[in-house]
Short mmCIF file of C-alpha atoms and ligand atoms in Angstrom, two decimals:
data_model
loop_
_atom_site.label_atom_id
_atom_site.label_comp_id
_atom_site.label_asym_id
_atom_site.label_seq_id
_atom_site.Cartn_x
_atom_site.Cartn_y
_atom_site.Cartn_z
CA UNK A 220 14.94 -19.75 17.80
CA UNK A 221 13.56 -21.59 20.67
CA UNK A 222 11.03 -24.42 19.43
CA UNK A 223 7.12 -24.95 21.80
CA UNK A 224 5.21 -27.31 19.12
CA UNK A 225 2.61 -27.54 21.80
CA UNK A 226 2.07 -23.98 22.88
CA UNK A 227 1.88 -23.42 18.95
CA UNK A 228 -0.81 -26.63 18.57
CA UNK A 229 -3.07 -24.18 21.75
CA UNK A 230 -2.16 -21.15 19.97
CA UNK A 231 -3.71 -22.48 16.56
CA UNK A 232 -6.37 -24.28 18.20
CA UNK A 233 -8.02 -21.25 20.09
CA UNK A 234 -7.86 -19.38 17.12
CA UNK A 235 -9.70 -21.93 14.96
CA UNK A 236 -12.20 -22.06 17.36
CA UNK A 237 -12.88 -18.14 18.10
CA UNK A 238 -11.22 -16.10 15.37
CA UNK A 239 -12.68 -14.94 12.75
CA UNK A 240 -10.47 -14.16 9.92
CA UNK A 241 -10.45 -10.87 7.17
CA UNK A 242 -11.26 -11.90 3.91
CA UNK A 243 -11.72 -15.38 4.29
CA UNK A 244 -14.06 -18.74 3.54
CA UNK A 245 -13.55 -19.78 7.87
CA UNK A 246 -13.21 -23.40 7.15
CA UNK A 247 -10.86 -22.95 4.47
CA UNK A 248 -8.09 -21.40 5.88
CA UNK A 249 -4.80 -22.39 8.05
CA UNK A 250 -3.11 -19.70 10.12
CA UNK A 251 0.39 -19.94 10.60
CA UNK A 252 0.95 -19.71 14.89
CA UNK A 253 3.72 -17.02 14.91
CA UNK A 254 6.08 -16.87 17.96
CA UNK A 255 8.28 -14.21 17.25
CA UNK A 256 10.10 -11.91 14.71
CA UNK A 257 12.68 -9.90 14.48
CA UNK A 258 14.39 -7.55 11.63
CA UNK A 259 13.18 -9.01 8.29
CA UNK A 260 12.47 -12.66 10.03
CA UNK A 261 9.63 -14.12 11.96
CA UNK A 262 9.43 -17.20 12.82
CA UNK A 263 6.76 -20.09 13.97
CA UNK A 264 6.56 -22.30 16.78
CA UNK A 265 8.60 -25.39 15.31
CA UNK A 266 11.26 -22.82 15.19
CA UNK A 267 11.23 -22.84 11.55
CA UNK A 268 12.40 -19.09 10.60
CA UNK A 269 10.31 -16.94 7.34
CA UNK A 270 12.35 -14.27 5.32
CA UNK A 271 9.35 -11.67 5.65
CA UNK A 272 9.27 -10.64 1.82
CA UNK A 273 5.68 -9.17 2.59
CA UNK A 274 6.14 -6.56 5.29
CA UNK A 275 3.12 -8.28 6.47
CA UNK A 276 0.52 -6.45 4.67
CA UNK A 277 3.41 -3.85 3.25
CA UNK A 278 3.30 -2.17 6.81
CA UNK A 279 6.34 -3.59 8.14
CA UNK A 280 9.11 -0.51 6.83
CA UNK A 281 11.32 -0.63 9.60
CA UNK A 282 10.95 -4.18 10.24
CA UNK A 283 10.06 -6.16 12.57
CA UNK A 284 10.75 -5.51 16.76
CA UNK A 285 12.91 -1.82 15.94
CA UNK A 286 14.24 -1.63 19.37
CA UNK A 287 13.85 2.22 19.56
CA UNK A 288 10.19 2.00 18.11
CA UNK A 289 9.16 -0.94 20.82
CA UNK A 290 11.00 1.20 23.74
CA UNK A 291 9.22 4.69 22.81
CA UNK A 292 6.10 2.20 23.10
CA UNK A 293 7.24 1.13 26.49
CA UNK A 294 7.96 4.41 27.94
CA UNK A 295 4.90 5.82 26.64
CA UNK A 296 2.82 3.31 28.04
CA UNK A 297 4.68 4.13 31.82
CA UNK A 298 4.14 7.90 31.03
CA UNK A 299 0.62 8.07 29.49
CA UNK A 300 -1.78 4.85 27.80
CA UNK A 301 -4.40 6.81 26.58
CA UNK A 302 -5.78 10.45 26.65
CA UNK A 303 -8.70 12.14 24.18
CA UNK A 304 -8.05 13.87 20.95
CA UNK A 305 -9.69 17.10 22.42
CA UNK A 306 -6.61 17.39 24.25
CA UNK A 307 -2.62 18.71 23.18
CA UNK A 308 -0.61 15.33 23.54
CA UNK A 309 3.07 15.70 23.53
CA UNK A 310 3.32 12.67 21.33
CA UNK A 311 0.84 13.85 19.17
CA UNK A 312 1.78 17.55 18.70
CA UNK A 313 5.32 15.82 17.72
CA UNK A 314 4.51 13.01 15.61
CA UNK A 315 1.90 16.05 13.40
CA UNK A 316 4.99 18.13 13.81
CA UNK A 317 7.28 15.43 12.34
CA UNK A 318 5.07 14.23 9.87
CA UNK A 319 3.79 17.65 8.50
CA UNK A 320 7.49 18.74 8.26
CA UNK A 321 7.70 15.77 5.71
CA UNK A 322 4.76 15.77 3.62
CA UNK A 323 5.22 17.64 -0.05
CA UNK A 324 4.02 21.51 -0.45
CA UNK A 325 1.57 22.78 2.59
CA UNK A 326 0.42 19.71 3.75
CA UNK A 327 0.62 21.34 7.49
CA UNK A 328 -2.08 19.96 9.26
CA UNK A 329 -2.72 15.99 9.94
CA UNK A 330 -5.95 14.40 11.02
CA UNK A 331 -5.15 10.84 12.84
CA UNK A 332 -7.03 7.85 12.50
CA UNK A 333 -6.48 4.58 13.20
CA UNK A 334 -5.53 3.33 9.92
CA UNK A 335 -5.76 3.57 5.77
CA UNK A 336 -9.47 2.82 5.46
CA UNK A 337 -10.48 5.87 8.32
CA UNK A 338 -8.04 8.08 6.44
CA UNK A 339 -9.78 7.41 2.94
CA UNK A 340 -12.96 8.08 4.77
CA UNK A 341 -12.06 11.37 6.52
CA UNK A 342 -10.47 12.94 3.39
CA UNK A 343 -13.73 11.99 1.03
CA UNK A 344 -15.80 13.82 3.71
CA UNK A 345 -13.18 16.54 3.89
CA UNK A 346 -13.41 16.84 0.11
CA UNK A 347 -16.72 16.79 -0.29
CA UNK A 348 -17.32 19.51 2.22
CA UNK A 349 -15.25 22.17 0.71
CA UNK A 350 -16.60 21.41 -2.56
CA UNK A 351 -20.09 21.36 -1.84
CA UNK A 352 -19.86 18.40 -4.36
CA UNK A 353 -20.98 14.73 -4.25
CA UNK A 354 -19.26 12.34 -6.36
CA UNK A 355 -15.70 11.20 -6.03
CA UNK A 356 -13.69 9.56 -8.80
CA UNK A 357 -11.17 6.65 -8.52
CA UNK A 358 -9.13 4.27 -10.65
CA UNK A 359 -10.04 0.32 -11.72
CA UNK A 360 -7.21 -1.42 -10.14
CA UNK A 361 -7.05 -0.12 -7.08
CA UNK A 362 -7.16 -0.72 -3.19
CA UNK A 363 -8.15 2.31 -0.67
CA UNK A 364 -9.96 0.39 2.30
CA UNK A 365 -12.52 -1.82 3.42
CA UNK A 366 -15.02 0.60 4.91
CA UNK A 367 -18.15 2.04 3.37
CA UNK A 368 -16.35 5.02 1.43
CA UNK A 369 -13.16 2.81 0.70
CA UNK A 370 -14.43 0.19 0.05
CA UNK A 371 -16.89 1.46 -2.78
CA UNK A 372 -13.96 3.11 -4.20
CA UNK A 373 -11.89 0.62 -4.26
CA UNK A 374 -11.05 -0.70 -7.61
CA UNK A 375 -10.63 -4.24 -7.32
CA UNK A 376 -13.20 -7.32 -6.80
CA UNK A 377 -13.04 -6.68 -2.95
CA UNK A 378 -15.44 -4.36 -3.43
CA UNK A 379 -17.87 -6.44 -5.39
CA UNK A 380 -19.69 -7.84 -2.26
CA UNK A 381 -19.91 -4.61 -0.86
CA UNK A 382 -21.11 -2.24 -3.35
CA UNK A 383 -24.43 -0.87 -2.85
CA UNK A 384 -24.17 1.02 -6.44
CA UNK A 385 -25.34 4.26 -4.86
CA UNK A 386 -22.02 5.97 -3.40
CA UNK A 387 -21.17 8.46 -5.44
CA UNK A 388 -18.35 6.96 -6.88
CA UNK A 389 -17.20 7.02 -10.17
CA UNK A 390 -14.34 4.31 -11.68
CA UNK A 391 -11.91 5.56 -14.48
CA UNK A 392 -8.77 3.67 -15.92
CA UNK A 393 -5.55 4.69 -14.59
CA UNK A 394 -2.18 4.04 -16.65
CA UNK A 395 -0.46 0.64 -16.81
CA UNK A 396 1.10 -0.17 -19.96
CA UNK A 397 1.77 -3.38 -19.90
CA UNK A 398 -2.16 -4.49 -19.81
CA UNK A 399 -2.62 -1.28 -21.54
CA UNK A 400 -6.65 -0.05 -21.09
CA UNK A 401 -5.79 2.33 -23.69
CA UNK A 402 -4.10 -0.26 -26.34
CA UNK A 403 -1.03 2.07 -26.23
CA UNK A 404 2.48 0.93 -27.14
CA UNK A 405 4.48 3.53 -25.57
CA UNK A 406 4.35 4.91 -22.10
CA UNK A 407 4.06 8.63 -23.44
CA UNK A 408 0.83 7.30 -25.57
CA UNK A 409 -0.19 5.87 -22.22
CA UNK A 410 0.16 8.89 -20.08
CA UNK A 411 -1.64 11.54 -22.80
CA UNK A 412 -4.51 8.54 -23.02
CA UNK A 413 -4.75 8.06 -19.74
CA UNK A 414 -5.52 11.81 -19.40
CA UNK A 415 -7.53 12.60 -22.07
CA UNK A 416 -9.98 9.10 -20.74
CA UNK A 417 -9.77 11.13 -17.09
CA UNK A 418 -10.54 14.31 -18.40
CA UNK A 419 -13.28 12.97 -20.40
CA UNK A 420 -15.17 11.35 -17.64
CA UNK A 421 -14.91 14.40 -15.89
CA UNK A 422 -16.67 16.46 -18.52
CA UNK A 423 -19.15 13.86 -19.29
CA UNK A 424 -19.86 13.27 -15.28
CA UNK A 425 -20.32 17.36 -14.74
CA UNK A 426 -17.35 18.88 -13.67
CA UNK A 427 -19.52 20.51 -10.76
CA UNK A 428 -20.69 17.06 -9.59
CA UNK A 429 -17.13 16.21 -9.11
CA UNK A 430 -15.54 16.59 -5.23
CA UNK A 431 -12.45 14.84 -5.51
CA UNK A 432 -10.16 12.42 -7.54
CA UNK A 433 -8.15 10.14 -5.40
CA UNK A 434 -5.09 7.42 -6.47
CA UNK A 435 -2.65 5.41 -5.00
CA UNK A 436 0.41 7.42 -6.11
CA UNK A 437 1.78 4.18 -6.90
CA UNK A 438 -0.79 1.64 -6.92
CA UNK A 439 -0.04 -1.20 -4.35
CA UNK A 440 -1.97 -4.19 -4.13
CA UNK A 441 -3.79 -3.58 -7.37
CA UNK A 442 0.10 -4.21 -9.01
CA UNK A 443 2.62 -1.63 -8.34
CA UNK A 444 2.49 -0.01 -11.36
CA UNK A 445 4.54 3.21 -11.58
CA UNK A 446 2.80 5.93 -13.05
CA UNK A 447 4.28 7.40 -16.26
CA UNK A 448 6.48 10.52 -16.06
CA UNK A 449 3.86 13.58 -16.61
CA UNK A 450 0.39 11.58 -15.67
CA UNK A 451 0.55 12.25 -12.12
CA UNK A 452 1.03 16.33 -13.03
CA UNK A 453 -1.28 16.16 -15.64
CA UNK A 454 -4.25 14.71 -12.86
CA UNK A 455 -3.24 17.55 -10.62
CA UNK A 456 -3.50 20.52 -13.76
CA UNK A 457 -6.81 18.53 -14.32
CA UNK A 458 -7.97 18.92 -10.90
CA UNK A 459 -7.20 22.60 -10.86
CA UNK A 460 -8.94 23.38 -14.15
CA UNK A 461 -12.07 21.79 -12.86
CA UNK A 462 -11.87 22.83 -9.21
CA UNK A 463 -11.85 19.14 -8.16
CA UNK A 464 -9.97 18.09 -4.48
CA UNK A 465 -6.65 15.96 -5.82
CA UNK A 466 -6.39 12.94 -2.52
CA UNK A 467 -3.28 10.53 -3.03
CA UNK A 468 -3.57 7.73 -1.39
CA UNK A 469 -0.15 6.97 -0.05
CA UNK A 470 -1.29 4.32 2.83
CA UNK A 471 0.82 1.58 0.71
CA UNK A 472 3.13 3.90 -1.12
CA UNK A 473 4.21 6.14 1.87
CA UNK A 474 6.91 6.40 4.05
CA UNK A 475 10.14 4.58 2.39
CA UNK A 476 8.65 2.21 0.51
CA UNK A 477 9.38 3.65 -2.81
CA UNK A 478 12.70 5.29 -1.64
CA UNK A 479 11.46 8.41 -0.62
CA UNK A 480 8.95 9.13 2.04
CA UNK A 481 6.37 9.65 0.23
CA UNK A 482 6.35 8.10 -3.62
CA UNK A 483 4.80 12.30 -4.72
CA UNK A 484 7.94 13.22 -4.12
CA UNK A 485 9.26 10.74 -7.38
CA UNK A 486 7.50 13.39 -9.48
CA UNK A 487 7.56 16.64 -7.24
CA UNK A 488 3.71 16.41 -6.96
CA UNK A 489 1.59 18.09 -4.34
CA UNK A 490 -2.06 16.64 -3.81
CA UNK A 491 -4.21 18.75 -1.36
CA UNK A 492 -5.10 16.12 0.69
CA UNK A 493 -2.51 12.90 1.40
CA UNK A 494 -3.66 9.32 3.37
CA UNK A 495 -1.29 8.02 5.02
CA UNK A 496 -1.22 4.89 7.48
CA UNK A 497 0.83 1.31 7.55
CA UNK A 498 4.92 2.91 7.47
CA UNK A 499 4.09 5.70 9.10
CA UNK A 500 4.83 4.01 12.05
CA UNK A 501 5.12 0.48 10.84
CA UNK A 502 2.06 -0.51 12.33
CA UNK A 503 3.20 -1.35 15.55
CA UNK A 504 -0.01 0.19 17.12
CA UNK A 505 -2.60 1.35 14.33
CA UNK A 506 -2.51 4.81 12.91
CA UNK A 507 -3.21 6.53 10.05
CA UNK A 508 -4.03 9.92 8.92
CA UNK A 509 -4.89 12.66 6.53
CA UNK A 510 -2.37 15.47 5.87
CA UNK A 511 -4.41 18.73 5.02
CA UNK A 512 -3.58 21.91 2.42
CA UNK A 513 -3.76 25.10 4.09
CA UNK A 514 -6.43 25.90 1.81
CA UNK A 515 -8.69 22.79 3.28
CA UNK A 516 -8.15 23.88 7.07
CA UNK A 517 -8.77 26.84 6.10
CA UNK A 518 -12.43 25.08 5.27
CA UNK A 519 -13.16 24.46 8.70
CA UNK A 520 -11.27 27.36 10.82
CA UNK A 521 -14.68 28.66 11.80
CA UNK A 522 -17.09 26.14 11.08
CA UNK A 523 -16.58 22.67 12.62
CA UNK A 524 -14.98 19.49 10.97
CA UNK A 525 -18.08 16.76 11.38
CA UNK A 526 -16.04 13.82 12.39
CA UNK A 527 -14.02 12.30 14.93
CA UNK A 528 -12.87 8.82 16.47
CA UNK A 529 -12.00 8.32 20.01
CA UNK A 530 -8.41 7.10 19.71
CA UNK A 531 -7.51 9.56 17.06
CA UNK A 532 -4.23 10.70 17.79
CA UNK A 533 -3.57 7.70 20.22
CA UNK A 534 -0.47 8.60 22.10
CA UNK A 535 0.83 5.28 21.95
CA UNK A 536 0.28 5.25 18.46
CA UNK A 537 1.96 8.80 17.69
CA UNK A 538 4.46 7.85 20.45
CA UNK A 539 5.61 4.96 18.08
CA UNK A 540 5.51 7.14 14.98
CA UNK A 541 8.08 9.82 16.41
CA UNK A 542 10.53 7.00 17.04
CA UNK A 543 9.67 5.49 13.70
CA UNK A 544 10.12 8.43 11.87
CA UNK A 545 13.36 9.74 13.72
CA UNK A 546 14.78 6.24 13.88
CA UNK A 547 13.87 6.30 9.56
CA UNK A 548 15.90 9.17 9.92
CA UNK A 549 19.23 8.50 11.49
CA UNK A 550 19.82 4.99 10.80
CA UNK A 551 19.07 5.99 6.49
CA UNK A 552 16.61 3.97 6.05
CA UNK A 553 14.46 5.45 3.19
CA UNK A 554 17.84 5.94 1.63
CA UNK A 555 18.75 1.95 2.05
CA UNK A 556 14.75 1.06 0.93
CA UNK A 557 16.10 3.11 -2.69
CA UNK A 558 19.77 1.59 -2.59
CA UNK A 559 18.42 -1.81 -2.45
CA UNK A 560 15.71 -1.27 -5.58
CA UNK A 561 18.61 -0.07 -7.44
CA UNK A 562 21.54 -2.18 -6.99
CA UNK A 563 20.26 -5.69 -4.95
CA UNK A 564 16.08 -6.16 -6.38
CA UNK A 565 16.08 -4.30 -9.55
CA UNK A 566 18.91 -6.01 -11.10
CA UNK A 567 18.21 -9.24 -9.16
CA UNK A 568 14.36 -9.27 -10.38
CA UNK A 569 15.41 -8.76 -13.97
CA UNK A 570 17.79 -11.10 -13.76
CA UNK A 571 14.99 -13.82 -12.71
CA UNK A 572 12.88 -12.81 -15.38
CA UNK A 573 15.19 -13.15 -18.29
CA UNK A 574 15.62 -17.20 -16.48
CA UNK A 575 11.91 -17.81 -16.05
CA UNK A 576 9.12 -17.92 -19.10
CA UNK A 577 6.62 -17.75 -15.99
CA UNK A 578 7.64 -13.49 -15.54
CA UNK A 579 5.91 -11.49 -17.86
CA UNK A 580 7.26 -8.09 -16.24
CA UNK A 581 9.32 -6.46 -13.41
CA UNK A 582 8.04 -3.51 -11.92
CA UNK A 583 8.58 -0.97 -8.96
CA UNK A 584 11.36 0.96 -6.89
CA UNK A 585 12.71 0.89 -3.97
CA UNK A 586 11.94 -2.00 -1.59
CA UNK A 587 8.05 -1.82 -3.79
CA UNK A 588 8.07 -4.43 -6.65
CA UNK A 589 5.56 -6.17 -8.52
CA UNK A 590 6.29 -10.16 -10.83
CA UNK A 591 3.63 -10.42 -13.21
CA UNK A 592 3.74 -14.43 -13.70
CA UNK A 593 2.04 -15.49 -17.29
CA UNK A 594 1.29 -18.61 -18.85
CA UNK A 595 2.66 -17.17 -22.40
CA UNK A 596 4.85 -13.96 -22.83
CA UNK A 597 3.28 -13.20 -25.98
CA UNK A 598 -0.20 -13.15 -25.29
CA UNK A 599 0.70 -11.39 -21.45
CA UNK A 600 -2.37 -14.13 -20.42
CA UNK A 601 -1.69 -14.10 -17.05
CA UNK A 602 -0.68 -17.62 -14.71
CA UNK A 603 -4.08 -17.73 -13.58
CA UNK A 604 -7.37 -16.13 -14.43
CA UNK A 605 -8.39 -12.39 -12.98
CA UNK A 606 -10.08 -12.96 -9.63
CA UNK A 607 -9.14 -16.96 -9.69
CA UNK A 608 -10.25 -18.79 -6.88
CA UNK A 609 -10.15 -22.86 -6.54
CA UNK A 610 -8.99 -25.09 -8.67
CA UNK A 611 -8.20 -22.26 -11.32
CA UNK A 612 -5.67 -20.48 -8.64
CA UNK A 613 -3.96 -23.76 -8.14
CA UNK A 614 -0.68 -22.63 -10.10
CA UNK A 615 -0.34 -19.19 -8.18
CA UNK A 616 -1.03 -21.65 -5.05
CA UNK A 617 1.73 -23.99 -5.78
CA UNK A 618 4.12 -21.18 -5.92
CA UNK A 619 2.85 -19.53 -2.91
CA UNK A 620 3.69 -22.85 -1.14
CA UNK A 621 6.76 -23.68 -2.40
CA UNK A 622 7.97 -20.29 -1.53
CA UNK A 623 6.61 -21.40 2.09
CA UNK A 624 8.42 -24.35 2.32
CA UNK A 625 11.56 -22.62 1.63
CA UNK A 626 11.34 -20.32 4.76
CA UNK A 627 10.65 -17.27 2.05
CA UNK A 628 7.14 -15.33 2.89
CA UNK A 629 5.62 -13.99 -0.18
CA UNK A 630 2.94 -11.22 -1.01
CA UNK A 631 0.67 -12.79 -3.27
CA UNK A 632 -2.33 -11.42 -5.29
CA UNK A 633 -4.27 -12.57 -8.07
CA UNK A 634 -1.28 -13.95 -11.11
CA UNK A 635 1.37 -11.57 -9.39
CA UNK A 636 4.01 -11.82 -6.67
CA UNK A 637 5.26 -8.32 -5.22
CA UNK A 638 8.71 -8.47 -3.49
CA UNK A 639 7.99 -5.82 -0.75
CA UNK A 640 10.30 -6.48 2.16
CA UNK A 641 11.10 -4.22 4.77
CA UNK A 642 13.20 -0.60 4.11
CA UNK A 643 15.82 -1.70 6.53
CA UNK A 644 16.54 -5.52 4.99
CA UNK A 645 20.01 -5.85 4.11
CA UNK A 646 21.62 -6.51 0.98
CA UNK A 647 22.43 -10.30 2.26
CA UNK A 648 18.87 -10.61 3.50
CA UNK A 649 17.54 -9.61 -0.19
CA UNK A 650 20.20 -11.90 -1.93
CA UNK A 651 18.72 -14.73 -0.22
CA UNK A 652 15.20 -13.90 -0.69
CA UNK A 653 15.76 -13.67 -4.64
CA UNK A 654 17.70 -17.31 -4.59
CA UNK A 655 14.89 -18.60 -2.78
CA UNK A 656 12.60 -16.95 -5.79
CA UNK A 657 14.56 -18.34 -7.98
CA UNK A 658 13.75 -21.88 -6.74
CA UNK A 659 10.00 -21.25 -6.38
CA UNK A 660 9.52 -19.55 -9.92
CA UNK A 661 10.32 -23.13 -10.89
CA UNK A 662 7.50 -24.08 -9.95
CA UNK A 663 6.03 -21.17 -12.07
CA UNK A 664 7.17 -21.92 -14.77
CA UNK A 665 5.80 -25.81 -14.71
CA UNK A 666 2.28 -23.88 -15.94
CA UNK A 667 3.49 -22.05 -18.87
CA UNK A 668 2.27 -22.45 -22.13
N1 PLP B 917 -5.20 2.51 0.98
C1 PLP B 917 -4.23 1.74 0.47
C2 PLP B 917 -3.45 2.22 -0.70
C3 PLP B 917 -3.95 0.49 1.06
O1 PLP B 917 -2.98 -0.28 0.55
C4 PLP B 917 -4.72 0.08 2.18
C5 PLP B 917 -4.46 -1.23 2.82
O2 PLP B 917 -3.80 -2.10 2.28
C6 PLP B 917 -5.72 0.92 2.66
C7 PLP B 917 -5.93 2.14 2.04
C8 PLP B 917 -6.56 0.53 3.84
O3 PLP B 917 -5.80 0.58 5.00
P1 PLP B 917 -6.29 -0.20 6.32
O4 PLP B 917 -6.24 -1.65 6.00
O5 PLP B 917 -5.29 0.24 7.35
O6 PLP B 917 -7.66 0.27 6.64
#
């Protein structure tokens, strides 16, 4: 790993000066100047190399520089940059092809966008068309986009800033027993709760007010929490007694990350309209999409679908989704994403938390796993406060730093750390990542009670 301190001092300097960052206070914030990556490692301009235990924002499946995804990019950018989506693309018709031929029950037809957020959009204005219905329903805990639609129903304090109280959104509690909304004690008393609480709303809302219910199959960001056997069945039997549009968010969840392509296929579930984004092709040029039921083309065979972006469908986008999805293919990679949940960061995670009072629980599958870090087991009160910032978010920023220093990148949010590396990281790469955990849950545990 070459070493250029000074073309990474310009680098950070420019974009101090002219970027302005997602999310963020401007003046508060220090961008790491990145110079390369590679596989499950990037690495900075001091030449100081990162184990990538983020997938940068949980896009990177296939890690980081796949040669056959970045030459497919290359020869589609010598073939053909650009073209409009009124137009049959051969990268397009293939990567629709290639993803419809994946997606659960008749999911046939795909509407690109650019990424999660568009998709979230598109398939609340698809749902709300073929219902003739208004309001759409989503969980507390919850992340589905920072746009106007996905943003207000996302169920997290993202949206806080943003919410204009007049979408048409309605927020119900999804399962998650371990900060149970239900004060359950099993997961089957969590699951018929959970269900009876949805159903409920739905009654008490007007079922005929009600276009569409949409969840992360597996929550991401919110916490990874995997949904109970039976609660993801019991939304869809809900949907179809109340003629409500059942949208699963699988931006986060899809393509490997859970060990399967898509995380419905855990629980043989078919929604009738499935976001998808990030892994679909690793985000190496944005795209996203919604895959459509027969039944919801059917919606718009003869009257026209009211929206459209210019680069939907981007051939160099949908160029590097065929070779990420064939290269997924033949090299096993969803398969080594559930191999390495099983037998390398199930066992290894569990294994941390029986060491260190700061976990409170392990959760996830496949390369998709959630650390809940607590100040007291007994109480579950977690290592810092919901929605900490400050001072009172100094313990999760300690161990976000010592994690840092030890060349191991972390996804951090709120009192949690989520191990979410790429599909393809070996089981050598993930050894090392959970000794370097091991060392920074230390730190951790320095703020328990
Ligand atoms: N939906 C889910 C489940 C996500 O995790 C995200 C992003 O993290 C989005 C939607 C929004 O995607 P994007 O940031 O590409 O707009």
């Amino acid at each position: 790993t070459p070493s250029d301190p000074a073309l990474g001092a310009a680098v950070k300097a420019a974009d101090r000066a002219h970027v302005f960052h997602s999310w963020s206070a401007q003046g508060l914030i220090d961008p790491l100047a990145v110079a390369g990556a590679e596989g499950s490692y990037f690495w900075d301009f001091d030449g100081k190399r990162y184990l990538d235990f983020s997938s940068q924002l949980v896009n990177t499946n296939i890690g980081h520089q796949h040669p056959k995804v970045v030459a497919a990019i290359q020869e589609q950018a010598a073939r053909l940059c650009t073209f409009a989506p009124g137009f049959a693309v051969e990268a397009r018709s293939e990567a629709a092809r290639l993803i419809a031929e994946r997606t659960p029950g008749d999911l046939n037809r795909v509407f690109f966008t650019n990424g999660g957020a568009e998709a979230v959009e598109n398939a609340v204005r698809m749902a709300r068309l073929h219902t003739g219905r208004p309001k759409v329903l989503s969980a507390y805990r919850s992340y589905h986009g920072a746009t106007a639609a996905a943003i207000h129903l996302t169920g997290d304090p993202r949206r806080w800033p943003s919410d204009s109280g007049a979408a048409g959104v309605v927020h119900f509690w999804a399962p998650f027993l371990y900060r149970s909304p239900f004060h359950a004690e099993t997961e089957e008393q969590e699951c018929e709760r959970a269900l009876r609480h949805l159903e409920d709303t739905i009654v008490f809302e007007g079922p005929a007010t009600v276009a569409a219910i949409i969840l992360e199959t597996v929550p991401g960001t919110a916490g990874i929490m995997v949904p109970p056997p039976g609660y993801l069945a019991g939304v869809r039997a809900i949907c179809d007694r109340y003629g409500i549009v059942f949208v699963l968010d699988e931006v986060m969840a899809g393509f490997g990350r859970t060990g399967r392509w898509f995380a419905a296929d855990h629980w043989d579930v078919v929604p009738d309209l499935m976001t998808f984004a990030k892994g679909v092709n690793s985000g190496y040029v944005p795209l996203g999409g919604v895959a459509i039921s027969d039944e919801i083309a059917a919606t718009f065979e003869k009257r026209p679908y009211p929206g459209g972006l210019t680069y939907s469908g981007h051939p160099l986008a949908c160029a590097s989704a065929v070779a990420t999805i064939n290269a997924m293919a033949e090299e096993g990679i969803v398969e080594n994403a559930a191999r390495i949940g099983e037998e390398v960061l199930g066992p290894g995670l569990r294994e941390l938390a029986e060491r260190h009072p700061s976990v409170g629980e392990v959760r996830g599958t496949g390369v998709f796993w959630a650390l809940e870090l607590v100040r007291d087991r007994e109480t579950r009160e977690p290592l810092v406060p919901y929605n900490a910032t400050g001072g009172d978010n100094a313990p999760m920023a300690a161990f976000t730093a010592a994690c840092r220093a030890s060349g191991l990148w972390p996804f951090v949010n709120m009192n949690r750390t989520h191990v979410v590396p790429p599909c393809t990281i070996s089981d050598s790469e993930a050894k090392d990542g959970l000794a370097l955990l091991d060392e920074a849950l230390t730190v951790a545990d320095r703020h328990t009670a």
